Amino acid sequence: DAKTTQPNSMESNEEEPVHLPCNHSTISGTDYIHWYRQLPSQGPEYVIHGLTSNVNNRMASLAIAEDRKSSTLILHRATLRDAAVYYCILRPRTASKLTFGTGTRLQVTL
Amino acid sequence: EPEVTQTPSHQVTQMGQEVILRCVPISNHLYFYWYRQILGQKVEFLVSFYNNEISEKSEIFDDQFSVERPDGSNFTLKIRSTKLEDSAMYFCASSYRGDTEAFFGQGTRLTVV
């Protein structure tokens, strides 16, 4: 499985935008970029995914670099409820399993 | 909003005993999964299940583990003879297709003593 690299932790102020980076230089052409998050004491939760184009949904935006070797998850206005571990995962088109790394622990402060 | 439900939320068992963890996936989903997370570690894939058979399993999923969809709504994970190192949070997940987003349950915390 292609690897992803994320910062161990990030901090944000409430109501501010947050940009969570992910590097995936060995991504293959059929790998989808998925983001999940895990709130404290809960199961992982789907956030967003994309292949080549930028994506928006009600939770977040995903910006994918033109060469696809990196991506950024954007939370437009962080709230305390967004404090979680965020996982960037490459998922081959033909695979259904998710391979989690260590993710980025996001702290949100008032 | 539909959700994946898991029971029990916490199970304590003695080493060597059999345990069955239960899950009710989202009703129109076709793919089912078990993951586990040992305290302080990564979420690890155990097994995926589609069309009433295992489609993929990890090295962790050895002969001590089995999965079943006994009645069309439940999805179970059985550990035949539990070891101390099986203590973890076990998450069930389901997805409509293999390439669509997975929905996770809240987990069952298994403690083996």
Coordinates of C-alpha atoms in Angstrom, one line a residue:
Chain A
D1 CA 0.0 0.0 0.0
A2 CA 1.3 3.5 -0.8
K3 CA 2.3 5.5 2.3
T4 CA 1.0 8.8 3.5
T5 CA 2.9 11.3 5.7
Q6 CA 1.0 13.6 8.1
P7 CA 2.2 15.9 10.9
N8 CA 1.7 14.3 14.3
S9 CA -0.3 17.2 15.7
M10 CA -1.7 20.6 14.8
E11 CA -3.5 23.3 16.8
S12 CA -6.2 25.7 15.7
N13 CA -8.3 28.4 17.2
E14 CA -12.0 28.0 17.1
E15 CA -13.8 29.6 14.2
E16 CA -10.5 29.7 12.2
P17 CA -9.9 27.6 9.0
V18 CA -7.6 24.6 9.4
H19 CA -5.5 23.1 6.7
L20 CA -4.4 19.6 7.4
P21 CA -1.6 18.5 5.0
C22 CA -0.9 15.0 3.7
N23 CA 2.0 13.8 1.5
H24 CA 1.7 10.8 -0.6
S25 CA 4.5 10.9 -3.1
T26 CA 4.2 7.2 -4.1
I27 CA 0.5 7.4 -5.0
S28 CA -0.5 5.3 -8.0
G29 CA -3.0 6.4 -10.6
T30 CA -5.9 4.4 -9.3
D31 CA -5.5 5.4 -5.6
Y32 CA -8.3 7.4 -4.1
I33 CA -7.4 9.9 -1.4
H34 CA -9.7 9.3 1.6
W35 CA -9.9 11.3 4.8
Y36 CA -11.4 9.9 8.0
R37 CA -11.4 11.3 11.5
Q38 CA -11.7 9.7 14.9
L39 CA -13.2 11.7 17.7
P40 CA -12.2 10.7 21.3
S41 CA -13.6 7.4 22.3
Q42 CA -15.5 6.9 19.0
G43 CA -15.1 4.9 15.8
P44 CA -13.6 6.4 12.7
E45 CA -15.9 8.7 10.7
Y46 CA -15.7 9.4 7.0
V47 CA -14.9 13.0 6.1
I48 CA -14.3 13.2 2.3
H49 CA -12.5 11.5 -0.6
G50 CA -11.3 12.4 -4.1
L51 CA -9.2 11.2 -7.0
T52 CA -7.9 14.2 -9.0
S53 CA -10.2 17.1 -8.6
N54 CA -10.9 19.2 -5.5
V55 CA -13.9 18.1 -3.6
N56 CA -16.3 19.9 -1.3
N57 CA -19.0 18.5 1.1
R58 CA -20.8 19.7 4.1
M59 CA -18.0 18.7 6.4
A60 CA -14.8 19.8 4.6
S61 CA -13.0 20.5 1.4
L62 CA -10.2 18.4 -0.2
A63 CA -7.6 20.1 -2.2
I64 CA -5.5 17.7 -4.3
A65 CA -2.2 18.8 -5.9
E66 CA -2.0 18.7 -9.6
D67 CA 0.7 15.9 -9.5
R68 CA -1.4 14.1 -6.8
K69 CA 1.6 13.8 -4.5
S70 CA 0.0 15.8 -1.8
S71 CA -3.4 16.8 -0.6
T72 CA -4.9 19.1 2.0
L73 CA -8.0 18.7 4.1
I74 CA -9.6 22.1 4.8
L75 CA -12.0 22.6 7.7
H76 CA -13.5 26.0 6.9
R77 CA -14.3 27.0 10.5
A78 CA -13.0 24.8 13.2
T79 CA -15.2 24.1 16.2
L80 CA -14.3 22.3 19.5
R81 CA -16.2 19.3 18.1
D82 CA -13.6 19.0 15.3
A83 CA -10.9 18.1 17.8
A84 CA -10.0 14.6 16.6
V85 CA -7.3 12.5 14.9
Y86 CA -7.5 13.0 11.1
Y87 CA -6.3 10.2 8.9
C88 CA -5.3 10.6 5.3
I89 CA -5.6 7.2 3.6
L90 CA -4.8 6.0 0.1
R91 CA -7.3 3.4 -1.1
P92 CA -6.7 1.6 -4.3
R93 CA -9.8 1.5 -6.6
T94 CA -10.0 -2.3 -6.3
A95 CA -9.6 -2.5 -2.6
S96 CA -12.3 -2.1 0.0
K97 CA -10.1 -2.1 3.2
L98 CA -8.7 1.0 4.8
T99 CA -5.1 1.1 6.0
F100 CA -4.9 3.7 8.8
G101 CA -1.7 5.4 9.8
T102 CA -1.1 7.5 12.9
G103 CA -2.9 10.5 11.6
T104 CA -2.8 14.1 12.7
R105 CA -4.2 15.0 16.1
L106 CA -6.0 18.3 15.8
Q107 CA -6.5 20.4 18.9
V108 CA -9.0 23.2 18.8
T109 CA -8.9 25.9 21.4
L110 CA -11.2 28.8 22.3
Chain B
E1 CA -29.5 8.9 10.0
P2 CA -28.7 5.2 9.6
E3 CA -25.8 3.9 11.7
V4 CA -23.8 0.8 12.5
T5 CA -24.6 -0.5 16.0
Q6 CA -22.4 -2.7 18.0
T7 CA -23.1 -4.8 21.1
P8 CA -21.9 -5.0 23.8
S9 CA -20.1 -1.7 24.3
H10 CA -17.7 -3.4 26.8
Q11 CA -17.0 -7.0 27.3
V12 CA -14.7 -8.5 29.9
T13 CA -13.7 -12.1 29.4
Q14 CA -11.2 -14.6 30.9
M15 CA -8.2 -15.7 28.9
G16 CA -9.1 -18.8 26.9
Q17 CA -12.8 -18.1 26.7
E18 CA -14.7 -17.6 23.5
V19 CA -16.3 -14.3 22.8
I20 CA -18.7 -13.1 20.1
L21 CA -18.9 -9.5 19.2
R22 CA -22.1 -8.4 17.4
C23 CA -22.8 -5.7 14.8
V24 CA -25.8 -4.6 12.9
P25 CA -24.6 -2.9 9.7
I26 CA -26.6 -0.3 7.8
S27 CA -29.4 -2.2 6.2
N28 CA -28.7 -1.7 2.5
H29 CA -25.0 -2.1 2.7
L30 CA -23.3 -5.0 1.1
Y31 CA -19.7 -4.9 2.4
F32 CA -18.9 -5.5 6.1
Y33 CA -15.6 -5.1 8.0
W34 CA -14.0 -5.7 11.3
Y35 CA -11.1 -3.5 12.5
R36 CA -9.4 -3.3 15.9
Q37 CA -7.5 -0.7 17.8
I38 CA -5.2 -1.6 20.7
L39 CA -5.1 1.2 23.2
G40 CA -2.8 4.0 21.9
Q41 CA -2.2 2.3 18.6
K42 CA -3.4 2.5 15.0
V43 CA -6.7 1.2 13.8
E44 CA -5.9 -2.1 12.1
F45 CA -7.9 -3.9 9.4
L46 CA -9.0 -7.5 10.3
V47 CA -11.4 -8.8 7.7
S48 CA -13.8 -7.8 5.0
F49 CA -16.9 -9.8 4.1
Y50 CA -19.0 -9.6 0.9
N51 CA -21.6 -11.9 -0.6
N52 CA -21.5 -14.2 2.4
E53 CA -17.8 -14.9 2.3
I54 CA -14.5 -13.4 3.4
S55 CA -13.1 -11.2 0.6
E56 CA -9.9 -10.2 2.4
K57 CA -8.2 -10.7 5.7
S58 CA -5.1 -9.5 7.4
E59 CA -2.4 -11.5 9.1
I60 CA -4.0 -10.7 12.4
F61 CA -7.1 -12.7 11.4
D62 CA -5.8 -16.1 12.1
D63 CA -7.7 -19.4 12.9
Q64 CA -8.8 -18.0 16.2
F65 CA -11.0 -15.5 14.5
S66 CA -14.2 -16.1 12.4
V67 CA -17.0 -14.0 11.1
E68 CA -20.5 -14.8 10.2
R69 CA -23.7 -13.1 8.9
P70 CA -26.1 -15.5 10.6
D71 CA -29.5 -13.9 9.7
G72 CA -29.2 -11.2 7.1
S73 CA -29.0 -8.3 9.6
N74 CA -26.3 -9.2 12.1
F75 CA -22.6 -9.5 11.5
T76 CA -20.5 -11.2 14.1
L77 CA -16.8 -11.6 15.0
K78 CA -15.9 -14.7 17.1
I79 CA -12.7 -15.1 18.9
R80 CA -12.4 -18.8 19.8
S81 CA -9.9 -18.7 22.6
T82 CA -9.0 -15.2 23.8
K83 CA -5.5 -14.1 24.7
L84 CA -4.4 -11.1 26.7
E85 CA -3.2 -9.5 23.5
D86 CA -6.7 -9.6 22.0
S87 CA -7.7 -6.8 24.4
A88 CA -8.6 -3.9 22.2
M89 CA -11.5 -1.8 20.8
Y90 CA -13.1 -3.7 18.0
F91 CA -14.9 -1.7 15.3
C92 CA -17.4 -3.0 12.9
A93 CA -18.0 -1.1 9.6
S94 CA -20.1 -1.4 6.5
S95 CA -20.3 0.2 3.1
Y96 CA -22.7 0.0 0.2
R97 CA -20.0 -0.9 -2.3
G98 CA -16.3 -1.7 -1.8
D99 CA -15.3 1.7 -3.1
T100 CA -17.8 3.9 -1.2
E101 CA -17.3 5.4 2.3
A102 CA -17.3 3.1 5.2
F103 CA -19.5 3.7 8.2
F104 CA -18.1 2.6 11.6
G105 CA -19.8 1.6 14.8
Q106 CA -18.9 3.0 18.2
G107 CA -16.9 -0.1 19.0
T108 CA -16.8 -2.9 21.5
R109 CA -14.1 -2.6 24.1
L110 CA -12.8 -6.2 24.8
T111 CA -10.8 -6.7 27.9
V112 CA -9.2 -10.1 28.4
V113 CA -8.1 -10.8 32.0

